[in-house]
């Protein structure tokens, strides 16, 4: 098998990355030529696209085992692999195969003597009864005995070189990428996005194209992802920073950093400037002791920057996120600054379904009842759901190591984890209940109060 043919196969995969059949054939050919690490990579990629694929599972197991054997024999003998020729060495004519690789599942085989019989492999593996990745919703009781209810960085900045971190993760996202939470998305469109999308109407009513919005809610519920989706809806750059990027070691340096950050953001409009943990950057000045004058000065500077967002700075949208909006200085939340708030709650059933599928389909799985998992995880945050799948994956991985072959994640793994974990939102909801009961005089937390009443927590 010449390097030229491998190059053409890799080019074909790059042009058509979703061609799993071709990817598995390439992985098999790499494995046969002793290029086991590359074979593992290709097989794992195919498995991520088609979880539970029997051929991908088998190939991943064999290539992984070959890698372990190659590593143990490396001191005594070099594995026979195809490697790029040494440019200084005499060249020899490459031996090209007579046929191109066969399509996945066809009767044709590579011309090489060590050709792989796909039909035989599929029939052999089919006899083991590998379940489909996802199973139909079961009519049995909800899996697990717990978790059914809630309640139970970028470059260092300094001096004049303040650069917000540009978001480069996964390209642009929009609200369509946010699973479920339809009521939250509708309110967001009505109160924030639609006015920003219609500048001519905004001008007619004397409204400038600027805005401030605070996203609040329990930890791990997707506030940062929601901010990215807002930036995508507005067609704007997404810039973010946090307290560690802003604090300076010398007097006045923090305020200088904050001002430079806003100047940089204004130069990149249209842009969304996302201030994470706004309760740390803009904490209540009344609660800051006399020994923390630098923190008070930072809050004062932030107020000045928000007030300076005039008509000559249209296109800069300031979003902030916090788990504790009641700890934010009230001056930051007055009209004209961060004057709108949006409650980001634990994911509802459609959102949990989307989150679970996203995390599960990246791993080898078999017989997963997603509907049952959705019922069992009411009150779980997005981070809780990720932890659930990751913990089940650890169990399947340990089982695979013991068995010497890839063992997919099953409902047994997930049910075991569900008996051990609880939603992390309970402590936050308990503290939020006190705020709603005693400190909601201006109605700012009415949405939160309605959520607590619906769950019989208030």
GROMACS .gro file of C-alpha atoms in nm:
model
  458
    1UNK     CA    1   0.000   0.000   0.000
    2UNK     CA    2   0.174   0.317  -0.115
    3UNK     CA    3   0.179   0.645   0.071
    4UNK     CA    4   0.033   0.805  -0.241
    5UNK     CA    5  -0.282   0.595  -0.213
    6UNK     CA    6  -0.314   0.670   0.158
    7UNK     CA    7  -0.280   1.039   0.075
    8UNK     CA    8  -0.564   1.011  -0.174
    9UNK     CA    9  -0.779   0.825   0.078
   10UNK     CA   10  -0.716   1.087   0.346
   11UNK     CA   11  -0.805   1.358   0.092
   12UNK     CA   12  -1.130   1.177   0.016
   13UNK     CA   13  -1.212   1.162   0.387
   14UNK     CA   14  -1.138   1.531   0.427
   15UNK     CA   15  -1.374   1.607   0.139
   16UNK     CA   16  -1.644   1.376   0.278
   17UNK     CA   17  -1.590   1.342   0.657
   18UNK     CA   18  -1.930   1.180   0.706
   19UNK     CA   19  -1.847   0.878   0.487
   20UNK     CA   20  -1.820   0.627   0.770
   21UNK     CA   21  -1.791   0.327   0.535
   22UNK     CA   22  -1.482   0.472   0.369
   23UNK     CA   23  -1.336   0.576   0.704
   24UNK     CA   24  -1.365   0.220   0.839
   25UNK     CA   25  -1.198   0.076   0.529
   26UNK     CA   26  -0.912   0.324   0.569
   27UNK     CA   27  -0.884   0.229   0.936
   28UNK     CA   28  -0.869  -0.140   0.844
   29UNK     CA   29  -0.597  -0.079   0.585
   30UNK     CA   30  -0.396   0.127   0.834
   31UNK     CA   31  -0.428  -0.153   1.088
   32UNK     CA   32  -0.310  -0.412   0.838
   33UNK     CA   33  -0.003  -0.199   0.760
   34UNK     CA   34   0.090  -0.169   1.127
   35UNK     CA   35  -0.017   0.194   1.157
   36UNK     CA   36  -0.230   0.106   1.458
   37UNK     CA   37  -0.243   0.449   1.622
   38UNK     CA   38  -0.385   0.604   1.305
   39UNK     CA   39  -0.627   0.313   1.275
   40UNK     CA   40  -0.750   0.377   1.631
   41UNK     CA   41  -0.805   0.744   1.547
   42UNK     CA   42  -1.008   0.665   1.235
   43UNK     CA   43  -1.211   0.392   1.407
   44UNK     CA   44  -1.287   0.619   1.703
   45UNK     CA   45  -1.400   0.896   1.467
   46UNK     CA   46  -1.633   0.654   1.290
   47UNK     CA   47  -1.766   0.533   1.624
   48UNK     CA   48  -1.839   0.890   1.733
   49UNK     CA   49  -2.051   0.936   1.421
   50UNK     CA   50  -2.226   0.599   1.446
   51UNK     CA   51  -2.227   0.488   1.812
   52UNK     CA   52  -2.264   0.114   1.855
   53UNK     CA   53  -2.135   0.029   1.504
   54UNK     CA   54  -2.020  -0.333   1.543
   55UNK     CA   55  -1.738  -0.313   1.289
   56UNK     CA   56  -1.602   0.009   1.437
   57UNK     CA   57  -1.610  -0.143   1.786
   58UNK     CA   58  -1.428  -0.456   1.668
   59UNK     CA   59  -1.167  -0.259   1.472
   60UNK     CA   60  -1.106  -0.022   1.763
   61UNK     CA   61  -1.051  -0.319   1.994
   62UNK     CA   62  -0.808  -0.496   1.759
   63UNK     CA   63  -0.608  -0.185   1.676
   64UNK     CA   64  -0.583  -0.090   2.045
   65UNK     CA   65  -0.463  -0.438   2.132
   66UNK     CA   66  -0.208  -0.421   1.850
   67UNK     CA   67  -0.081  -0.089   1.985
   68UNK     CA   68  -0.023  -0.247   2.327
   69UNK     CA   69   0.158  -0.540   2.168
   70UNK     CA   70   0.370  -0.312   1.953
   71UNK     CA   71   0.472  -0.107   2.255
   72UNK     CA   72   0.578  -0.417   2.451
   73UNK     CA   73   0.787  -0.552   2.159
   74UNK     CA   74   0.946  -0.222   2.063
   75UNK     CA   75   1.279  -0.298   2.235
   76UNK     CA   76   1.322  -0.634   2.063
   77UNK     CA   77   1.198  -0.564   1.713
   78UNK     CA   78   1.055  -0.277   1.511
   79UNK     CA   79   0.698  -0.323   1.387
   80UNK     CA   80   0.652  -0.354   1.015
   81UNK     CA   81   0.489  -0.028   0.914
   82UNK     CA   82   0.471   0.184   0.605
   83UNK     CA   83   0.665   0.505   0.667
   84UNK     CA   84   0.746   0.797   0.438
   85UNK     CA   85   1.063   0.721   0.244
   86UNK     CA   86   1.387   0.887   0.341
   87UNK     CA   87   1.450   1.154   0.075
   88UNK     CA   88   1.824   1.066   0.080
   89UNK     CA   89   1.768   0.694   0.026
   90UNK     CA   90   1.740   0.537  -0.321
   91UNK     CA   91   1.382   0.529  -0.430
   92UNK     CA   92   1.207   0.210  -0.526
   93UNK     CA   93   0.898   0.186  -0.741
   94UNK     CA   94   0.587   0.173  -0.528
   95UNK     CA   95   0.368  -0.131  -0.561
   96UNK     CA   96   0.018  -0.013  -0.630
   97UNK     CA   97  -0.280  -0.240  -0.564
   98UNK     CA   98  -0.491  -0.337  -0.858
   99UNK     CA   99  -0.821  -0.215  -0.711
  100UNK     CA  100  -0.946   0.071  -0.502
  101UNK     CA  101  -1.081  -0.013  -0.150
  102UNK     CA  102  -1.421  -0.173  -0.161
  103UNK     CA  103  -1.731   0.001  -0.033
  104UNK     CA  104  -1.821  -0.083   0.328
  105UNK     CA  105  -2.049  -0.387   0.336
  106UNK     CA  106  -1.987  -0.489  -0.030
  107UNK     CA  107  -1.854  -0.825  -0.142
  108UNK     CA  108  -1.540  -0.676  -0.299
  109UNK     CA  109  -1.211  -0.702  -0.108
  110UNK     CA  110  -0.880  -0.515  -0.133
  111UNK     CA  111  -0.640  -0.687  -0.370
  112UNK     CA  112  -0.386  -0.733  -0.091
  113UNK     CA  113  -0.341  -1.093   0.034
  114UNK     CA  114  -0.437  -0.976   0.384
  115UNK     CA  115  -0.769  -0.836   0.258
  116UNK     CA  116  -1.050  -0.802   0.510
  117UNK     CA  117  -1.376  -0.995   0.468
  118UNK     CA  118  -1.638  -0.740   0.569
  119UNK     CA  119  -1.931  -0.979   0.524
  120UNK     CA  120  -1.775  -1.235   0.755
  121UNK     CA  121  -1.689  -0.971   1.015
  122UNK     CA  122  -2.043  -0.833   1.013
  123UNK     CA  123  -2.200  -1.176   1.043
  124UNK     CA  124  -1.962  -1.281   1.320
  125UNK     CA  125  -2.023  -0.964   1.519
  126UNK     CA  126  -2.394  -0.974   1.448
  127UNK     CA  127  -2.412  -1.308   1.621
  128UNK     CA  128  -2.306  -1.142   1.945
  129UNK     CA  129  -2.626  -0.938   1.944
  130UNK     CA  130  -2.480  -0.588   1.979
  131UNK     CA  131  -2.781  -0.367   2.073
  132UNK     CA  132  -2.868  -0.052   1.885
  133UNK     CA  133  -2.725   0.270   2.034
  134UNK     CA  134  -3.063   0.393   2.155
  135UNK     CA  135  -3.359   0.177   2.254
  136UNK     CA  136  -3.727   0.258   2.241
  137UNK     CA  137  -3.871   0.418   2.555
  138UNK     CA  138  -3.942   0.149   2.808
  139UNK     CA  139  -4.273   0.106   2.985
  140UNK     CA  140  -4.104   0.000   3.308
  141UNK     CA  141  -4.050   0.225   3.604
  142UNK     CA  142  -3.813   0.515   3.576
  143UNK     CA  143  -3.449   0.402   3.612
  144UNK     CA  144  -3.269   0.497   3.927
  145UNK     CA  145  -3.407   0.571   4.268
  146UNK     CA  146  -3.280   0.923   4.308
  147UNK     CA  147  -3.255   1.249   4.125
  148UNK     CA  148  -3.625   1.271   4.041
  149UNK     CA  149  -3.675   1.606   4.212
  150UNK     CA  150  -3.476   1.915   4.281
  151UNK     CA  151  -3.394   2.024   4.630
  152UNK     CA  152  -3.296   1.680   4.785
  153UNK     CA  153  -0.899   3.137   2.985
  154UNK     CA  154  -0.727   3.368   2.790
  155UNK     CA  155  -0.402   3.568   2.801
  156UNK     CA  156  -0.304   3.748   3.121
  157UNK     CA  157  -0.373   4.116   3.087
  158UNK     CA  158  -0.203   4.411   3.240
  159UNK     CA  159  -0.101   4.765   3.158
  160UNK     CA  160  -0.216   4.872   2.813
  161UNK     CA  161  -0.240   4.524   2.660
  162UNK     CA  162  -0.593   4.422   2.755
  163UNK     CA  163  -0.733   4.178   2.504
  164UNK     CA  164  -1.068   4.005   2.556
  165UNK     CA  165  -1.076   3.639   2.474
  166UNK     CA  166  -1.234   3.583   2.133
  167UNK     CA  167  -1.467   3.285   2.133
  168UNK     CA  168  -1.346   3.034   1.877
  169UNK     CA  169  -1.522   2.720   2.005
  170UNK     CA  170  -1.728   2.540   1.746
  171UNK     CA  171  -1.812   2.844   1.534
  172UNK     CA  172  -2.125   3.053   1.566
  173UNK     CA  173  -2.418   2.921   1.764
  174UNK     CA  174  -2.773   3.055   1.783
  175UNK     CA  175  -3.080   2.994   1.995
  176UNK     CA  176  -3.167   2.706   1.761
  177UNK     CA  177  -2.867   2.525   1.912
  178UNK     CA  178  -3.014   2.561   2.263
  179UNK     CA  179  -3.230   2.257   2.333
  180UNK     CA  180  -3.568   2.319   2.494
  181UNK     CA  181  -3.622   2.625   2.717
  182UNK     CA  182  -3.873   2.763   2.466
  183UNK     CA  183  -4.030   3.003   2.716
  184UNK     CA  184  -3.689   3.150   2.806
  185UNK     CA  185  -3.592   3.190   2.441
  186UNK     CA  186  -3.924   3.356   2.358
  187UNK     CA  187  -3.885   3.606   2.639
  188UNK     CA  188  -3.529   3.676   2.530
  189UNK     CA  189  -3.643   3.747   2.175
  190UNK     CA  190  -3.920   3.979   2.286
  191UNK     CA  191  -3.731   4.179   2.546
  192UNK     CA  192  -3.382   4.198   2.396
  193UNK     CA  193  -3.320   4.052   2.052
  194UNK     CA  194  -3.607   4.189   1.844
  195UNK     CA  195  -3.546   4.555   1.941
  196UNK     CA  196  -3.178   4.508   1.851
  197UNK     CA  197  -3.265   4.355   1.513
  198UNK     CA  198  -3.477   4.652   1.400
  199UNK     CA  199  -3.254   4.960   1.418
  200UNK     CA  200  -3.493   5.173   1.211
  201UNK     CA  201  -3.775   5.122   1.460
  202UNK     CA  202  -3.536   5.172   1.750
  203UNK     CA  203  -3.427   5.507   1.601
  204UNK     CA  204  -3.789   5.612   1.546
  205UNK     CA  205  -3.863   5.553   1.913
  206UNK     CA  206  -3.541   5.721   2.029
  207UNK     CA  207  -3.371   5.398   2.136
  208UNK     CA  208  -3.000   5.346   2.073
  209UNK     CA  209  -2.858   5.013   1.963
  210UNK     CA  210  -2.699   4.923   2.290
  211UNK     CA  211  -2.813   4.702   2.572
  212UNK     CA  212  -2.732   4.532   2.895
  213UNK     CA  213  -2.866   4.199   3.013
  214UNK     CA  214  -2.790   3.986   3.319
  215UNK     CA  215  -2.832   3.609   3.292
  216UNK     CA  216  -2.875   3.446   3.630
  217UNK     CA  217  -2.958   3.105   3.766
  218UNK     CA  218  -2.806   2.791   3.922
  219UNK     CA  219  -2.447   2.695   3.831
  220UNK     CA  220  -2.399   2.469   3.531
  221UNK     CA  221  -2.722   2.556   3.350
  222UNK     CA  222  -2.572   2.708   3.035
  223UNK     CA  223  -2.558   3.083   3.096
  224UNK     CA  224  -2.235   3.118   2.898
  225UNK     CA  225  -2.372   2.909   2.612
  226UNK     CA  226  -2.686   3.122   2.610
  227UNK     CA  227  -2.469   3.435   2.587
  228UNK     CA  228  -2.287   3.286   2.287
  229UNK     CA  229  -2.624   3.209   2.126
  230UNK     CA  230  -2.732   3.572   2.177
  231UNK     CA  231  -2.413   3.687   2.003
  232UNK     CA  232  -2.491   3.449   1.717
  233UNK     CA  233  -2.845   3.581   1.686
  234UNK     CA  234  -2.713   3.936   1.665
  235UNK     CA  235  -2.441   3.841   1.416
  236UNK     CA  236  -2.183   3.988   1.653
  237UNK     CA  237  -1.840   3.892   1.780
  238UNK     CA  238  -1.837   3.723   2.118
  239UNK     CA  239  -1.582   3.869   2.360
  240UNK     CA  240  -1.542   3.752   2.716
  241UNK     CA  241  -1.336   3.823   3.024
  242UNK     CA  242  -1.346   3.757   3.395
  243UNK     CA  243  -1.212   3.897   3.718
  244UNK     CA  244  -0.871   3.727   3.687
  245UNK     CA  245  -0.813   3.905   3.354
  246UNK     CA  246  -0.888   4.246   3.503
  247UNK     CA  247  -0.723   4.260   3.844
  248UNK     CA  248  -0.394   4.448   3.851
  249UNK     CA  249  -0.120   4.438   4.111
  250UNK     CA  250  -0.064   4.817   4.125
  251UNK     CA  251  -0.287   5.106   4.231
  252UNK     CA  252  -0.518   5.212   3.948
  253UNK     CA  253  -0.416   4.925   3.718
  254UNK     CA  254  -0.748   4.740   3.749
  255UNK     CA  255  -0.948   5.045   3.642
  256UNK     CA  256  -0.705   5.100   3.354
  257UNK     CA  257  -0.750   4.738   3.245
  258UNK     CA  258  -1.128   4.768   3.258
  259UNK     CA  259  -1.128   5.086   3.051
  260UNK     CA  260  -0.893   4.931   2.792
  261UNK     CA  261  -1.118   4.626   2.772
  262UNK     CA  262  -1.423   4.836   2.688
  263UNK     CA  263  -1.225   5.043   2.437
  264UNK     CA  264  -1.113   4.723   2.266
  265UNK     CA  265  -1.471   4.592   2.257
  266UNK     CA  266  -1.601   4.920   2.109
  267UNK     CA  267  -1.342   4.897   1.833
  268UNK     CA  268  -1.478   4.555   1.731
  269UNK     CA  269  -1.850   4.635   1.710
  270UNK     CA  270  -2.091   4.479   1.648
  271UNK     CA  271  -1.983   4.275   1.948
  272UNK     CA  272  -2.119   4.112   2.260
  273UNK     CA  273  -1.900   4.171   2.565
  274UNK     CA  274  -1.968   3.897   2.815
  275UNK     CA  275  -1.875   3.960   3.179
  276UNK     CA  276  -1.882   3.631   3.366
  277UNK     CA  277  -1.930   3.629   3.745
  278UNK     CA  278  -2.051   3.988   3.746
  279UNK     CA  279  -2.111   3.958   4.121
  280UNK     CA  280  -1.730   3.944   4.161
  281UNK     CA  281  -1.655   4.228   3.920
  282UNK     CA  282  -1.945   4.444   4.035
  283UNK     CA  283  -2.004   4.341   4.397
  284UNK     CA  284  -2.215   4.557   4.626
  285UNK     CA  285  -2.001   4.848   4.739
  286UNK     CA  286  -2.186   4.858   5.067
  287UNK     CA  287  -2.046   4.515   5.146
  288UNK     CA  288  -1.686   4.600   5.055
  289UNK     CA  289  -1.474   4.686   5.358
  290UNK     CA  290  -1.255   4.994   5.382
  291UNK     CA  291  -0.948   4.783   5.319
  292UNK     CA  292  -1.076   4.691   4.973
  293UNK     CA  293  -1.077   5.035   4.813
  294UNK     CA  294  -0.944   4.884   4.489
  295UNK     CA  295  -1.259   4.673   4.455
  296UNK     CA  296  -1.478   4.978   4.510
  297UNK     CA  297  -1.281   5.165   4.245
  298UNK     CA  298  -1.337   4.877   4.001
  299UNK     CA  299  -1.713   4.894   4.051
  300UNK     CA  300  -1.706   5.272   4.002
  301UNK     CA  301  -1.510   5.229   3.679
  302UNK     CA  302  -1.754   4.967   3.553
  303UNK     CA  303  -2.042   5.206   3.616
  304UNK     CA  304  -1.861   5.476   3.418
  305UNK     CA  305  -1.801   5.240   3.126
  306UNK     CA  306  -2.166   5.134   3.114
  307UNK     CA  307  -2.280   5.496   3.126
  308UNK     CA  308  -2.046   5.586   2.840
  309UNK     CA  309  -2.223   5.354   2.597
  310UNK     CA  310  -2.382   5.640   2.408
  311UNK     CA  311  -2.509   5.674   2.053
  312UNK     CA  312  -2.152   5.693   1.921
  313UNK     CA  313  -2.095   5.341   2.058
  314UNK     CA  314  -2.393   5.164   1.909
  315UNK     CA  315  -2.339   4.796   1.847
  316UNK     CA  316  -2.177   4.704   2.179
  317UNK     CA  317  -2.401   4.475   2.380
  318UNK     CA  318  -2.299   4.401   2.737
  319UNK     CA  319  -2.410   4.067   2.877
  320UNK     CA  320  -2.331   3.949   3.226
  321UNK     CA  321  -2.381   3.620   3.410
  322UNK     CA  322  -2.402   3.542   3.777
  323UNK     CA  323  -2.522   3.274   4.015
  324UNK     CA  324  -2.601   3.544   4.276
  325UNK     CA  325  -2.766   3.852   4.125
  326UNK     CA  326  -2.861   3.966   4.474
  327UNK     CA  327  -2.490   4.026   4.543
  328UNK     CA  328  -2.450   4.265   4.247
  329UNK     CA  329  -2.432   4.638   4.323
  330UNK     CA  330  -2.785   4.780   4.268
  331UNK     CA  331  -2.642   5.073   4.073
  332UNK     CA  332  -2.534   4.834   3.798
  333UNK     CA  333  -2.891   4.712   3.756
  334UNK     CA  334  -3.064   5.046   3.725
  335UNK     CA  335  -3.223   5.155   3.391
  336UNK     CA  336  -2.969   5.239   3.124
  337UNK     CA  337  -2.708   4.991   3.250
  338UNK     CA  338  -2.763   4.619   3.303
  339UNK     CA  339  -3.131   4.687   3.331
  340UNK     CA  340  -3.275   4.355   3.210
  341UNK     CA  341  -3.249   4.017   3.376
  342UNK     CA  342  -3.317   3.669   3.239
  343UNK     CA  343  -3.353   3.359   3.455
  344UNK     CA  344  -3.170   3.054   3.312
  345UNK     CA  345  -3.316   2.753   3.491
  346UNK     CA  346  -3.219   2.385   3.497
  347UNK     CA  347  -3.297   2.230   3.157
  348UNK     CA  348  -3.652   2.117   3.094
  349UNK     CA  349  -3.735   1.775   2.947
  350UNK     CA  350  -3.663   1.861   2.579
  351UNK     CA  351  -3.338   2.028   2.681
  352UNK     CA  352  -3.232   1.727   2.893
  353UNK     CA  353  -3.306   1.500   2.598
  354UNK     CA  354  -3.083   1.709   2.370
  355UNK     CA  355  -2.801   1.735   2.626
  356UNK     CA  356  -2.801   1.364   2.704
  357UNK     CA  357  -2.797   1.268   2.337
  358UNK     CA  358  -2.513   1.510   2.268
  359UNK     CA  359  -2.293   1.357   2.538
  360UNK     CA  360  -2.394   0.995   2.468
  361UNK     CA  361  -2.344   0.998   2.092
  362UNK     CA  362  -1.979   1.091   2.138
  363UNK     CA  363  -1.914   0.755   2.303
  364UNK     CA  364  -1.974   0.385   2.229
  365UNK     CA  365  -2.324   0.308   2.360
  366UNK     CA  366  -2.583   0.033   2.335
  367UNK     CA  367  -2.949   0.009   2.435
  368UNK     CA  368  -2.986   0.354   2.594
  369UNK     CA  369  -3.341   0.455   2.694
  370UNK     CA  370  -3.309   0.832   2.670
  371UNK     CA  371  -3.673   0.893   2.760
  372UNK     CA  372  -3.623   0.705   3.087
  373UNK     CA  373  -3.311   0.908   3.163
  374UNK     CA  374  -3.498   1.231   3.098
  375UNK     CA  375  -3.765   1.132   3.350
  376UNK     CA  376  -3.502   1.036   3.608
  377UNK     CA  377  -3.303   1.361   3.583
  378UNK     CA  378  -3.564   1.626   3.658
  379UNK     CA  379  -3.385   1.914   3.830
  380UNK     CA  380  -3.039   1.820   3.700
  381UNK     CA  381  -2.828   2.100   3.555
  382UNK     CA  382  -2.651   2.065   3.222
  383UNK     CA  383  -2.326   2.007   3.410
  384UNK     CA  384  -2.495   1.736   3.619
  385UNK     CA  385  -2.604   1.555   3.302
  386UNK     CA  386  -2.253   1.570   3.160
  387UNK     CA  387  -2.118   1.429   3.488
  388UNK     CA  388  -2.377   1.149   3.475
  389UNK     CA  389  -2.266   1.035   3.129
  390UNK     CA  390  -1.895   1.079   3.207
  391UNK     CA  391  -1.927   0.866   3.523
  392UNK     CA  392  -2.107   0.592   3.330
  393UNK     CA  393  -1.833   0.610   3.065
  394UNK     CA  394  -1.570   0.552   3.334
  395UNK     CA  395  -1.745   0.232   3.438
  396UNK     CA  396  -1.766   0.109   3.079
  397UNK     CA  397  -1.401   0.196   3.022
  398UNK     CA  398  -1.287  -0.002   3.327
  399UNK     CA  399  -1.500  -0.295   3.214
  400UNK     CA  400  -1.343  -0.270   2.867
  401UNK     CA  401  -0.993  -0.277   3.014
  402UNK     CA  402  -1.073  -0.591   3.211
  403UNK     CA  403  -1.234  -0.762   2.912
  404UNK     CA  404  -0.964  -0.660   2.666
  405UNK     CA  405  -1.221  -0.525   2.422
  406UNK     CA  406  -1.444  -0.221   2.391
  407UNK     CA  407  -1.757  -0.251   2.604
  408UNK     CA  408  -2.023   0.013   2.525
  409UNK     CA  409  -2.206   0.220   2.786
  410UNK     CA  410  -2.539   0.059   2.876
  411UNK     CA  411  -2.841   0.149   3.084
  412UNK     CA  412  -2.698  -0.061   3.367
  413UNK     CA  413  -2.404   0.180   3.391
  414UNK     CA  414  -2.628   0.485   3.389
  415UNK     CA  415  -2.872   0.340   3.641
  416UNK     CA  416  -2.585   0.263   3.877
  417UNK     CA  417  -2.463   0.624   3.859
  418UNK     CA  418  -2.816   0.759   3.906
  419UNK     CA  419  -2.839   0.580   4.241
  420UNK     CA  420  -2.526   0.767   4.355
  421UNK     CA  421  -2.576   1.127   4.233
  422UNK     CA  422  -2.809   1.412   4.323
  423UNK     CA  423  -2.884   1.731   4.129
  424UNK     CA  424  -2.645   2.010   4.227
  425UNK     CA  425  -2.913   2.278   4.202
  426UNK     CA  426  -3.071   2.208   4.541
  427UNK     CA  427  -2.848   2.439   4.747
  428UNK     CA  428  -2.894   2.726   4.503
  429UNK     CA  429  -3.272   2.690   4.502
  430UNK     CA  430  -3.275   2.693   4.883
  431UNK     CA  431  -3.085   3.024   4.896
  432UNK     CA  432  -3.298   3.164   4.615
  433UNK     CA  433  -3.609   3.084   4.817
  434UNK     CA  434  -3.491   3.314   5.096
  435UNK     CA  435  -3.422   3.597   4.851
  436UNK     CA  436  -3.762   3.563   4.685
  437UNK     CA  437  -3.936   3.555   5.022
  438UNK     CA  438  -3.764   3.852   5.186
  439UNK     CA  439  -3.594   4.063   4.916
  440UNK     CA  440  -3.818   4.073   4.611
  441UNK     CA  441  -3.973   4.409   4.681
  442UNK     CA  442  -3.926   4.542   4.326
  443UNK     CA  443  -4.051   4.224   4.153
  444UNK     CA  444  -3.714   4.156   3.991
  445UNK     CA  445  -3.732   3.787   4.085
  446UNK     CA  446  -4.095   3.719   3.999
  447UNK     CA  447  -3.995   3.459   3.738
  448UNK     CA  448  -3.789   3.278   3.998
  449UNK     CA  449  -4.080   3.291   4.243
  450UNK     CA  450  -4.311   3.138   3.982
  451UNK     CA  451  -4.063   2.855   3.920
  452UNK     CA  452  -4.031   2.782   4.292
  453UNK     CA  453  -4.408   2.778   4.336
  454UNK     CA  454  -4.448   2.542   4.038
  455UNK     CA  455  -4.209   2.300   4.207
  456UNK     CA  456  -4.381   2.348   4.543
  457UNK     CA  457  -4.064   2.493   4.694
  458UNK     CA  458  -4.223   2.823   4.794
   0.00000   0.00000   0.00000
